[in-house]
Amino acid sequence: MEYRLGLDIGSTTSKVVLLDEDGVCHFRQIQPTGLDGRETATSLWKEALANWHEESPRGRIVATGYGRCRVPFAHQILSEITCHARGAFAERPDIRTVIDIGGQDAKVIRLGPGGRVEDFAMNDRCAAGTGSFFDAIVRRFGLSFERLSTLYEQRPKPLDISSTCVVFAESEIVGLLAEGHAMEEILAGVHRAVAQRIVALVRQARGIPPFLLSGGVALNETLRQELSALLEAPVDQASYPQFTAAYGAALLAGE
Ligand code: ADP
């Protein structure tokens, strides 16, 4: 039996998914992309094939993601839009719009019949509305993703965060803390500001429900709930949100 390998070399993390011809997953792994996407891709490839049951493995490899051109051994290189759409449609054929929020970009992909890409919008220019906005705030204020994700449980009232630039947002937060505002209310404001940016992208792609949220930021439950509230529709988390594009790439390797 041949394998189907999908490699998603993202700006922040790289993922591999190994499927067999029947689409059964044999291995998935994630690691930081680091400075050398080519080396990361090679190590993920080797690790995946060490988990394949045949001694002389035969199969096809599709690479995607920001660093997709750093995979010289790939049989095919495909865009993240194509791979995300494929992965999301395979998981949830009812989904009409995929919202992917990664480390340095955010994408909204509207799907039509058969999972065809009907429209998409992307932000890869500005940290606001991507994982790096949260990363900077987590680093600057010594927080954890766990604290962000569970914030919704306390139902804090979001404060207005007017700065869209992360550097200015950090100063604004310092100012709000100095005025005595609670960190929870500030963080709720940060989530609302990021969610508003994503909603603008959803409108640009004329996204419609049902929505599926993928990418590392999909692990942030507070943001998922904020998006649902602003879009007035359920936004479901993909089952392995960071692997949607790698899964789609692996499926496309066999098509
Ligand atoms: P890439 O763009 O490289 O594909 P990912 O989809 O893996 O990136 O997303 C990386 C981002 O996911 C990080 O920048 C971080 O903000 C976010 N993230 C990672 N783990 C968590 C978590 N447990 N909770 C909330 N956010 C997370």
PDB file of C-alpha atoms and ligand atoms in Angstrom:
ATOM      1  CA  MET A   1       0.000   0.000   0.000  1.00  0.00           C
ATOM      2  CA  GLU A   2       1.223   3.546  -0.765  1.00  0.00           C
ATOM      3  CA  TYR A   3       1.394   6.355   1.752  1.00  0.00           C
ATOM      4  CA  ARG A   4       0.061   9.910   1.345  1.00  0.00           C
ATOM      5  CA  LEU A   5       2.093  12.500   3.180  1.00  0.00           C
ATOM      6  CA  GLY A   6       1.078  16.113   3.780  1.00  0.00           C
ATOM      7  CA  LEU A   7       3.613  18.640   5.063  1.00  0.00           C
ATOM      8  CA  ASP A   8       2.517  22.098   6.146  1.00  0.00           C
ATOM      9  CA  ILE A   9       5.553  24.313   6.758  1.00  0.00           C
ATOM     10  CA  GLY A  10       3.995  27.281   8.554  1.00  0.00           C
ATOM     11  CA  SER A  11       5.599  30.536   9.634  1.00  0.00           C
ATOM     12  CA  THR A  12       5.474  29.397  13.264  1.00  0.00           C
ATOM     13  CA  THR A  13       4.928  25.637  13.312  1.00  0.00           C
ATOM     14  CA  SER A  14       5.373  22.783  10.841  1.00  0.00           C
ATOM     15  CA  LYS A  15       3.053  19.814  10.711  1.00  0.00           C
ATOM     16  CA  VAL A  16       3.055  16.415   9.047  1.00  0.00           C
ATOM     17  CA  VAL A  17       0.152  14.029   8.470  1.00  0.00           C
ATOM     18  CA  LEU A  18       0.670  10.497   7.153  1.00  0.00           C
ATOM     19  CA  LEU A  19      -2.312   8.693   5.635  1.00  0.00           C
ATOM     20  CA  ASP A  20      -2.712   5.381   3.869  1.00  0.00           C
ATOM     21  CA  GLU A  21      -4.581   4.954   0.587  1.00  0.00           C
ATOM     22  CA  ASP A  22      -7.852   4.608   2.495  1.00  0.00           C
ATOM     23  CA  GLY A  23      -7.328   7.951   4.223  1.00  0.00           C
ATOM     24  CA  VAL A  24      -6.573   6.356   7.594  1.00  0.00           C
ATOM     25  CA  CYS A  25      -4.174   8.465   9.650  1.00  0.00           C
ATOM     26  CA  HIS A  26      -1.008   6.636  10.780  1.00  0.00           C
ATOM     27  CA  PHE A  27       0.953   9.557  12.175  1.00  0.00           C
ATOM     28  CA  ARG A  28       0.736  13.278  12.865  1.00  0.00           C
ATOM     29  CA  GLN A  29       3.332  15.527  14.385  1.00  0.00           C
ATOM     30  CA  ILE A  30       3.955  19.224  14.947  1.00  0.00           C
ATOM     31  CA  GLN A  31       7.150  21.108  15.732  1.00  0.00           C
ATOM     32  CA  PRO A  32       8.349  24.700  15.604  1.00  0.00           C
ATOM     33  CA  THR A  33       9.481  25.659  12.090  1.00  0.00           C
ATOM     34  CA  GLY A  34      12.555  27.393  13.467  1.00  0.00           C
ATOM     35  CA  LEU A  35      15.054  29.121  11.238  1.00  0.00           C
ATOM     36  CA  ASP A  36      15.474  26.367   8.663  1.00  0.00           C
ATOM     37  CA  GLY A  37      12.185  25.194   7.160  1.00  0.00           C
ATOM     38  CA  ARG A  38      14.006  22.714   4.933  1.00  0.00           C
ATOM     39  CA  GLU A  39      15.657  20.962   7.854  1.00  0.00           C
ATOM     40  CA  THR A  40      12.360  20.897   9.786  1.00  0.00           C
ATOM     41  CA  ALA A  41      10.529  19.456   6.776  1.00  0.00           C
ATOM     42  CA  THR A  42      13.185  16.761   6.355  1.00  0.00           C
ATOM     43  CA  SER A  43      13.083  15.753  10.016  1.00  0.00           C
ATOM     44  CA  LEU A  44       9.250  15.558  10.028  1.00  0.00           C
ATOM     45  CA  TRP A  45       9.306  13.516   6.810  1.00  0.00           C
ATOM     46  CA  LYS A  46      11.804  11.021   8.270  1.00  0.00           C
ATOM     47  CA  GLU A  47       9.917  10.782  11.545  1.00  0.00           C
ATOM     48  CA  ALA A  48       6.652  10.119   9.726  1.00  0.00           C
ATOM     49  CA  LEU A  49       8.094   7.425   7.485  1.00  0.00           C
ATOM     50  CA  ALA A  50       9.657   5.704  10.499  1.00  0.00           C
ATOM     51  CA  ASN A  51       6.023   5.091  11.455  1.00  0.00           C
ATOM     52  CA  TRP A  52       5.098   3.510   8.136  1.00  0.00           C
ATOM     53  CA  HIS A  53       4.835  -0.248   8.207  1.00  0.00           C
ATOM     54  CA  GLU A  54       6.588  -1.124   4.920  1.00  0.00           C
ATOM     55  CA  GLU A  55      10.337  -1.490   4.610  1.00  0.00           C
ATOM     56  CA  SER A  56      10.684   0.273   1.272  1.00  0.00           C
ATOM     57  CA  PRO A  57       7.963   2.887   1.513  1.00  0.00           C
ATOM     58  CA  ARG A  58       6.352   4.209  -1.644  1.00  0.00           C
ATOM     59  CA  GLY A  59       3.999   7.130  -1.748  1.00  0.00           C
ATOM     60  CA  ARG A  60       3.354  10.741  -2.631  1.00  0.00           C
ATOM     61  CA  ILE A  61       4.161  13.933  -0.767  1.00  0.00           C
ATOM     62  CA  VAL A  62       2.384  17.297  -0.994  1.00  0.00           C
ATOM     63  CA  ALA A  63       3.885  20.372   0.658  1.00  0.00           C
ATOM     64  CA  THR A  64       1.974  23.481   1.620  1.00  0.00           C
ATOM     65  CA  GLY A  65       2.286  26.484   3.932  1.00  0.00           C
ATOM     66  CA  TYR A  66       4.396  29.577   4.043  1.00  0.00           C
ATOM     67  CA  GLY A  67       7.618  27.510   3.683  1.00  0.00           C
ATOM     68  CA  ARG A  68       6.265  25.048   1.106  1.00  0.00           C
ATOM     69  CA  CYS A  69       9.054  25.808  -1.373  1.00  0.00           C
ATOM     70  CA  ARG A  70      11.571  24.554   1.202  1.00  0.00           C
ATOM     71  CA  VAL A  71      10.520  20.939   0.627  1.00  0.00           C
ATOM     72  CA  PRO A  72      12.642  19.714  -2.304  1.00  0.00           C
ATOM     73  CA  PHE A  73      11.428  16.111  -1.955  1.00  0.00           C
ATOM     74  CA  ALA A  74       7.722  17.012  -2.365  1.00  0.00           C
ATOM     75  CA  HIS A  75       6.017  15.657  -5.484  1.00  0.00           C
ATOM     76  CA  GLN A  76       3.682  18.626  -5.542  1.00  0.00           C
ATOM     77  CA  ILE A  77       3.451  22.036  -3.915  1.00  0.00           C
ATOM     78  CA  LEU A  78      -0.010  23.434  -3.273  1.00  0.00           C
ATOM     79  CA  SER A  79      -1.341  26.637  -1.731  1.00  0.00           C
ATOM     80  CA  GLU A  80      -2.576  26.747   1.851  1.00  0.00           C
ATOM     81  CA  ILE A  81      -6.001  27.809   0.607  1.00  0.00           C
ATOM     82  CA  THR A  82      -6.377  24.642  -1.484  1.00  0.00           C
ATOM     83  CA  CYS A  83      -5.102  22.375   1.298  1.00  0.00           C
ATOM     84  CA  HIS A  84      -7.160  24.029   4.049  1.00  0.00           C
ATOM     85  CA  ALA A  85     -10.294  23.772   1.962  1.00  0.00           C
ATOM     86  CA  ARG A  86      -9.639  20.086   1.260  1.00  0.00           C
ATOM     87  CA  GLY A  87      -8.877  19.235   4.885  1.00  0.00           C
ATOM     88  CA  ALA A  88     -11.865  21.128   6.235  1.00  0.00           C
ATOM     89  CA  PHE A  89     -14.268  19.670   3.680  1.00  0.00           C
ATOM     90  CA  ALA A  90     -13.085  16.108   4.422  1.00  0.00           C
ATOM     91  CA  GLU A  91     -13.668  16.656   8.125  1.00  0.00           C
ATOM     92  CA  ARG A  92     -16.940  18.561   7.871  1.00  0.00           C
ATOM     93  CA  PRO A  93     -18.649  18.490   4.453  1.00  0.00           C
ATOM     94  CA  ASP A  94     -21.391  20.752   5.838  1.00  0.00           C
ATOM     95  CA  ILE A  95     -18.966  23.639   6.510  1.00  0.00           C
ATOM     96  CA  ARG A  96     -19.326  26.708   4.286  1.00  0.00           C
ATOM     97  CA  THR A  97     -16.564  28.893   5.696  1.00  0.00           C
ATOM     98  CA  VAL A  98     -13.164  28.020   7.139  1.00  0.00           C
ATOM     99  CA  ILE A  99     -11.501  30.562   9.419  1.00  0.00           C
ATOM    100  CA  ASP A 100      -7.825  29.754   9.840  1.00  0.00           C
ATOM    101  CA  ILE A 101      -5.799  31.802  12.314  1.00  0.00           C
ATOM    102  CA  GLY A 102      -2.129  30.906  12.398  1.00  0.00           C
ATOM    103  CA  GLY A 103       1.005  32.424  13.829  1.00  0.00           C
ATOM    104  CA  GLN A 104       1.452  35.194  11.313  1.00  0.00           C
ATOM    105  CA  ASP A 105      -1.582  35.204   9.097  1.00  0.00           C
ATOM    106  CA  ALA A 106      -5.321  34.689   9.051  1.00  0.00           C
ATOM    107  CA  LYS A 107      -7.408  33.338   6.190  1.00  0.00           C
ATOM    108  CA  VAL A 108     -11.108  33.043   5.561  1.00  0.00           C
ATOM    109  CA  ILE A 109     -12.155  30.577   2.866  1.00  0.00           C
ATOM    110  CA  ARG A 110     -15.738  30.275   1.639  1.00  0.00           C
ATOM    111  CA  LEU A 111     -16.581  26.837   0.285  1.00  0.00           C
ATOM    112  CA  GLY A 112     -19.153  25.938  -2.328  1.00  0.00           C
ATOM    113  CA  PRO A 113     -20.593  22.618  -3.467  1.00  0.00           C
ATOM    114  CA  GLY A 114     -18.109  19.729  -3.227  1.00  0.00           C
ATOM    115  CA  GLY A 115     -15.756  21.830  -1.113  1.00  0.00           C
ATOM    116  CA  ARG A 116     -14.810  24.090  -4.046  1.00  0.00           C
ATOM    117  CA  VAL A 117     -13.163  27.374  -3.006  1.00  0.00           C
ATOM    118  CA  GLU A 118     -15.649  30.130  -3.865  1.00  0.00           C
ATOM    119  CA  ASP A 119     -13.865  33.083  -2.294  1.00  0.00           C
ATOM    120  CA  PHE A 120     -11.186  33.862   0.237  1.00  0.00           C
ATOM    121  CA  ALA A 121      -9.624  36.754   2.117  1.00  0.00           C
ATOM    122  CA  MET A 122      -6.276  36.852   3.820  1.00  0.00           C
ATOM    123  CA  ASN A 123      -4.376  39.037   6.249  1.00  0.00           C
ATOM    124  CA  ASP A 124      -0.636  38.439   6.213  1.00  0.00           C
ATOM    125  CA  ARG A 125       0.444  42.045   6.543  1.00  0.00           C
ATOM    126  CA  CYS A 126      -0.511  42.988  10.064  1.00  0.00           C
ATOM    127  CA  ALA A 127      -0.031  41.127  13.371  1.00  0.00           C
ATOM    128  CA  ALA A 128      -3.449  42.252  14.636  1.00  0.00           C
ATOM    129  CA  GLY A 129      -5.864  39.418  13.945  1.00  0.00           C
ATOM    130  CA  THR A 130      -3.177  36.706  14.015  1.00  0.00           C
ATOM    131  CA  GLY A 131      -1.521  34.511  16.637  1.00  0.00           C
ATOM    132  CA  SER A 132       1.472  36.829  16.899  1.00  0.00           C
ATOM    133  CA  PHE A 133      -0.762  39.508  18.482  1.00  0.00           C
ATOM    134  CA  PHE A 134      -1.560  37.101  21.337  1.00  0.00           C
ATOM    135  CA  ASP A 135       2.032  35.811  21.439  1.00  0.00           C
ATOM    136  CA  ALA A 136       3.379  39.332  22.000  1.00  0.00           C
ATOM    137  CA  ILE A 137       0.890  40.027  24.802  1.00  0.00           C
ATOM    138  CA  VAL A 138       1.476  36.647  26.461  1.00  0.00           C
ATOM    139  CA  ARG A 139       5.247  37.300  26.411  1.00  0.00           C
ATOM    140  CA  ARG A 140       5.056  40.928  27.509  1.00  0.00           C
ATOM    141  CA  PHE A 141       2.778  40.319  30.498  1.00  0.00           C
ATOM    142  CA  GLY A 142       4.024  36.865  31.531  1.00  0.00           C
ATOM    143  CA  LEU A 143       0.660  35.190  30.783  1.00  0.00           C
ATOM    144  CA  SER A 144      -0.186  31.702  29.532  1.00  0.00           C
ATOM    145  CA  PHE A 145      -2.393  30.495  26.677  1.00  0.00           C
ATOM    146  CA  GLU A 146      -4.331  28.572  29.316  1.00  0.00           C
ATOM    147  CA  ARG A 147      -5.277  31.861  31.004  1.00  0.00           C
ATOM    148  CA  LEU A 148      -6.432  33.330  27.684  1.00  0.00           C
ATOM    149  CA  SER A 149      -8.411  30.235  26.717  1.00  0.00           C
ATOM    150  CA  THR A 150     -10.289  29.999  30.023  1.00  0.00           C
ATOM    151  CA  LEU A 151     -10.962  33.731  30.311  1.00  0.00           C
ATOM    152  CA  TYR A 152     -14.529  33.337  28.987  1.00  0.00           C
ATOM    153  CA  GLU A 153     -15.496  31.354  32.100  1.00  0.00           C
ATOM    154  CA  GLN A 154     -15.334  34.562  34.163  1.00  0.00           C
ATOM    155  CA  ARG A 155     -17.414  36.551  31.658  1.00  0.00           C
ATOM    156  CA  PRO A 156     -15.316  39.723  32.032  1.00  0.00           C
ATOM    157  CA  LYS A 157     -16.643  42.927  30.473  1.00  0.00           C
ATOM    158  CA  PRO A 158     -14.317  43.773  27.563  1.00  0.00           C
ATOM    159  CA  LEU A 159     -12.529  47.113  27.740  1.00  0.00           C
ATOM    160  CA  ASP A 160     -11.977  49.036  24.530  1.00  0.00           C
ATOM    161  CA  ILE A 161      -8.539  48.404  23.035  1.00  0.00           C
ATOM    162  CA  SER A 162      -8.208  50.959  20.268  1.00  0.00           C
ATOM    163  CA  SER A 163      -4.640  50.218  19.096  1.00  0.00           C
ATOM    164  CA  THR A 164      -4.445  47.735  16.268  1.00  0.00           C
ATOM    165  CA  CYS A 165      -0.644  47.751  16.228  1.00  0.00           C
ATOM    166  CA  VAL A 166       0.657  45.272  18.796  1.00  0.00           C
ATOM    167  CA  VAL A 167       3.407  47.643  19.992  1.00  0.00           C
ATOM    168  CA  PHE A 168       0.842  50.379  20.706  1.00  0.00           C
ATOM    169  CA  ALA A 169      -1.580  47.839  22.157  1.00  0.00           C
ATOM    170  CA  GLU A 170       1.079  46.814  24.680  1.00  0.00           C
ATOM    171  CA  SER A 171       1.524  50.460  25.770  1.00  0.00           C
ATOM    172  CA  GLU A 172      -2.248  50.878  25.919  1.00  0.00           C
ATOM    173  CA  ILE A 173      -2.495  47.822  28.194  1.00  0.00           C
ATOM    174  CA  VAL A 174       0.260  49.177  30.467  1.00  0.00           C
ATOM    175  CA  GLY A 175      -1.754  52.437  30.702  1.00  0.00           C
ATOM    176  CA  LEU A 176      -5.012  50.583  31.513  1.00  0.00           C
ATOM    177  CA  LEU A 177      -3.282  48.531  34.214  1.00  0.00           C
ATOM    178  CA  ALA A 178      -1.835  51.727  35.691  1.00  0.00           C
ATOM    179  CA  GLU A 179      -5.365  53.166  35.830  1.00  0.00           C
ATOM    180  CA  GLY A 180      -6.351  50.143  37.939  1.00  0.00           C
ATOM    181  CA  HIS A 181      -8.351  48.133  35.381  1.00  0.00           C
ATOM    182  CA  ALA A 182      -8.511  44.372  35.875  1.00  0.00           C
ATOM    183  CA  MET A 183      -6.281  42.271  33.607  1.00  0.00           C
ATOM    184  CA  GLU A 184      -9.285  40.040  32.779  1.00  0.00           C
ATOM    185  CA  GLU A 185     -11.250  42.992  31.368  1.00  0.00           C
ATOM    186  CA  ILE A 186      -8.235  44.143  29.385  1.00  0.00           C
ATOM    187  CA  LEU A 187      -7.693  40.648  27.972  1.00  0.00           C
ATOM    188  CA  ALA A 188     -11.380  40.384  27.095  1.00  0.00           C
ATOM    189  CA  GLY A 189     -10.904  43.633  25.158  1.00  0.00           C
ATOM    190  CA  VAL A 190      -7.887  42.164  23.371  1.00  0.00           C
ATOM    191  CA  HIS A 191      -9.950  39.132  22.324  1.00  0.00           C
ATOM    192  CA  ARG A 192     -12.766  41.354  21.113  1.00  0.00           C
ATOM    193  CA  ALA A 193     -10.330  43.501  19.085  1.00  0.00           C
ATOM    194  CA  VAL A 194      -8.768  40.434  17.433  1.00  0.00           C
ATOM    195  CA  ALA A 195     -12.203  38.896  16.781  1.00  0.00           C
ATOM    196  CA  GLN A 196     -13.393  42.143  15.152  1.00  0.00           C
ATOM    197  CA  ARG A 197     -10.441  41.991  12.756  1.00  0.00           C
ATOM    198  CA  ILE A 198     -11.303  38.408  11.850  1.00  0.00           C
ATOM    199  CA  VAL A 199     -14.961  39.275  11.368  1.00  0.00           C
ATOM    200  CA  ALA A 200     -13.906  42.016   8.910  1.00  0.00           C
ATOM    201  CA  LEU A 201     -12.040  39.317   6.969  1.00  0.00           C
ATOM    202  CA  VAL A 202     -15.113  37.060   7.084  1.00  0.00           C
ATOM    203  CA  ARG A 203     -17.211  39.892   5.601  1.00  0.00           C
ATOM    204  CA  GLN A 204     -14.572  40.465   2.912  1.00  0.00           C
ATOM    205  CA  ALA A 205     -14.809  36.817   1.818  1.00  0.00           C
ATOM    206  CA  ARG A 206     -18.618  36.981   2.234  1.00  0.00           C
ATOM    207  CA  GLY A 207     -18.351  34.044   4.622  1.00  0.00           C
ATOM    208  CA  ILE A 208     -21.514  32.252   5.673  1.00  0.00           C
ATOM    209  CA  PRO A 209     -22.248  29.702   8.425  1.00  0.00           C
ATOM    210  CA  PRO A 210     -21.538  26.970   9.371  1.00  0.00           C
ATOM    211  CA  PHE A 211     -18.047  28.162  10.312  1.00  0.00           C
ATOM    212  CA  LEU A 212     -15.036  25.974  11.133  1.00  0.00           C
ATOM    213  CA  LEU A 213     -12.104  27.430  13.049  1.00  0.00           C
ATOM    214  CA  SER A 214      -8.616  26.046  12.371  1.00  0.00           C
ATOM    215  CA  GLY A 215      -5.000  27.022  13.050  1.00  0.00           C
ATOM    216  CA  GLY A 216      -3.225  27.272  16.393  1.00  0.00           C
ATOM    217  CA  VAL A 217      -5.415  30.144  17.573  1.00  0.00           C
ATOM    218  CA  ALA A 218      -8.455  27.851  17.311  1.00  0.00           C
ATOM    219  CA  LEU A 219      -7.192  26.339  20.585  1.00  0.00           C
ATOM    220  CA  ASN A 220      -8.165  29.616  22.253  1.00  0.00           C
ATOM    221  CA  GLU A 221     -11.707  28.937  23.475  1.00  0.00           C
ATOM    222  CA  THR A 222     -12.286  32.556  24.506  1.00  0.00           C
ATOM    223  CA  LEU A 223     -11.617  33.747  20.975  1.00  0.00           C
ATOM    224  CA  ARG A 224     -13.818  31.025  19.475  1.00  0.00           C
ATOM    225  CA  GLN A 225     -16.715  32.127  21.672  1.00  0.00           C
ATOM    226  CA  GLU A 226     -16.117  35.802  20.885  1.00  0.00           C
ATOM    227  CA  LEU A 227     -16.184  34.999  17.158  1.00  0.00           C
ATOM    228  CA  SER A 228     -19.437  33.056  17.555  1.00  0.00           C
ATOM    229  CA  ALA A 229     -20.974  36.014  19.400  1.00  0.00           C
ATOM    230  CA  LEU A 230     -19.902  38.601  16.799  1.00  0.00           C
ATOM    231  CA  LEU A 231     -20.889  36.424  13.839  1.00  0.00           C
ATOM    232  CA  GLU A 232     -24.135  35.411  15.570  1.00  0.00           C
ATOM    233  CA  ALA A 233     -23.537  31.820  14.472  1.00  0.00           C
ATOM    234  CA  PRO A 234     -21.732  28.785  15.846  1.00  0.00           C
ATOM    235  CA  VAL A 235     -18.017  28.654  15.068  1.00  0.00           C
ATOM    236  CA  ASP A 236     -16.844  25.069  15.566  1.00  0.00           C
ATOM    237  CA  GLN A 237     -13.303  24.078  16.383  1.00  0.00           C
ATOM    238  CA  ALA A 238     -11.638  21.732  13.866  1.00  0.00           C
ATOM    239  CA  SER A 239     -10.782  18.415  15.534  1.00  0.00           C
ATOM    240  CA  TYR A 240      -7.007  18.843  15.158  1.00  0.00           C
ATOM    241  CA  PRO A 241      -7.012  22.558  14.345  1.00  0.00           C
ATOM    242  CA  GLN A 242      -3.315  22.892  13.572  1.00  0.00           C
ATOM    243  CA  PHE A 243      -3.361  19.955  11.164  1.00  0.00           C
ATOM    244  CA  THR A 244      -6.181  20.928   8.800  1.00  0.00           C
ATOM    245  CA  ALA A 245      -3.894  22.028   5.935  1.00  0.00           C
ATOM    246  CA  ALA A 246      -1.449  19.118   6.394  1.00  0.00           C
ATOM    247  CA  TYR A 247      -4.404  16.720   6.388  1.00  0.00           C
ATOM    248  CA  GLY A 248      -5.764  18.336   3.222  1.00  0.00           C
ATOM    249  CA  ALA A 249      -2.298  18.111   1.634  1.00  0.00           C
ATOM    250  CA  ALA A 250      -2.070  14.408   2.483  1.00  0.00           C
ATOM    251  CA  LEU A 251      -5.525  13.780   0.973  1.00  0.00           C
ATOM    252  CA  LEU A 252      -4.580  15.725  -2.159  1.00  0.00           C
ATOM    253  CA  ALA A 253      -1.381  13.637  -2.465  1.00  0.00           C
ATOM    254  CA  GLY A 254      -3.651  10.738  -3.281  1.00  0.00           C
ATOM    255  CA  GLU A 255      -5.977  12.527  -5.731  1.00  0.00           C
TER     256      GLU A 255
HETATM  257  P1  ADP B   1       1.320  28.583  11.437  1.00  0.00           P
HETATM  258  O1  ADP B   1       0.900  29.908  10.942  1.00  0.00           O
HETATM  259  O2  ADP B   1       2.790  28.409  11.523  1.00  0.00           O
HETATM  260  O3  ADP B   1       0.642  27.444  10.702  1.00  0.00           O
HETATM  261  P2  ADP B   1      -0.215  27.692  13.782  1.00  0.00           P
HETATM  262  O4  ADP B   1      -1.484  27.438  13.033  1.00  0.00           O
HETATM  263  O5  ADP B   1       0.455  26.515  14.382  1.00  0.00           O
HETATM  264  O6  ADP B   1       0.834  28.538  12.944  1.00  0.00           O
HETATM  265  O7  ADP B   1      -0.559  28.751  14.942  1.00  0.00           O
HETATM  266  C1  ADP B   1       0.425  29.248  15.794  1.00  0.00           C
HETATM  267  C2  ADP B   1      -0.247  30.173  16.778  1.00  0.00           C
HETATM  268  O8  ADP B   1      -1.186  29.435  17.554  1.00  0.00           O
HETATM  269  C3  ADP B   1       0.703  30.768  17.787  1.00  0.00           C
HETATM  270  O9  ADP B   1       1.224  31.986  17.298  1.00  0.00           O
HETATM  271  C4  ADP B   1      -0.166  30.946  19.029  1.00  0.00           C
HETATM  272  O10 ADP B   1      -0.654  32.269  19.090  1.00  0.00           O
HETATM  273  C5  ADP B   1      -1.351  30.024  18.810  1.00  0.00           C
HETATM  274  N1  ADP B   1      -1.437  28.956  19.812  1.00  0.00           N
HETATM  275  C6  ADP B   1      -0.652  27.865  19.898  1.00  0.00           C
HETATM  276  N2  ADP B   1      -1.023  27.078  20.929  1.00  0.00           N
HETATM  277  C7  ADP B   1      -2.081  27.689  21.516  1.00  0.00           C
HETATM  278  C8  ADP B   1      -2.925  27.391  22.638  1.00  0.00           C
HETATM  279  N3  ADP B   1      -2.758  26.292  23.367  1.00  0.00           N
HETATM  280  N4  ADP B   1      -3.911  28.254  22.940  1.00  0.00           N
HETATM  281  C9  ADP B   1      -4.102  29.377  22.212  1.00  0.00           C
HETATM  282  N5  ADP B   1      -3.349  29.711  21.152  1.00  0.00           N
HETATM  283  C10 ADP B   1      -2.352  28.898  20.795  1.00  0.00           C
END
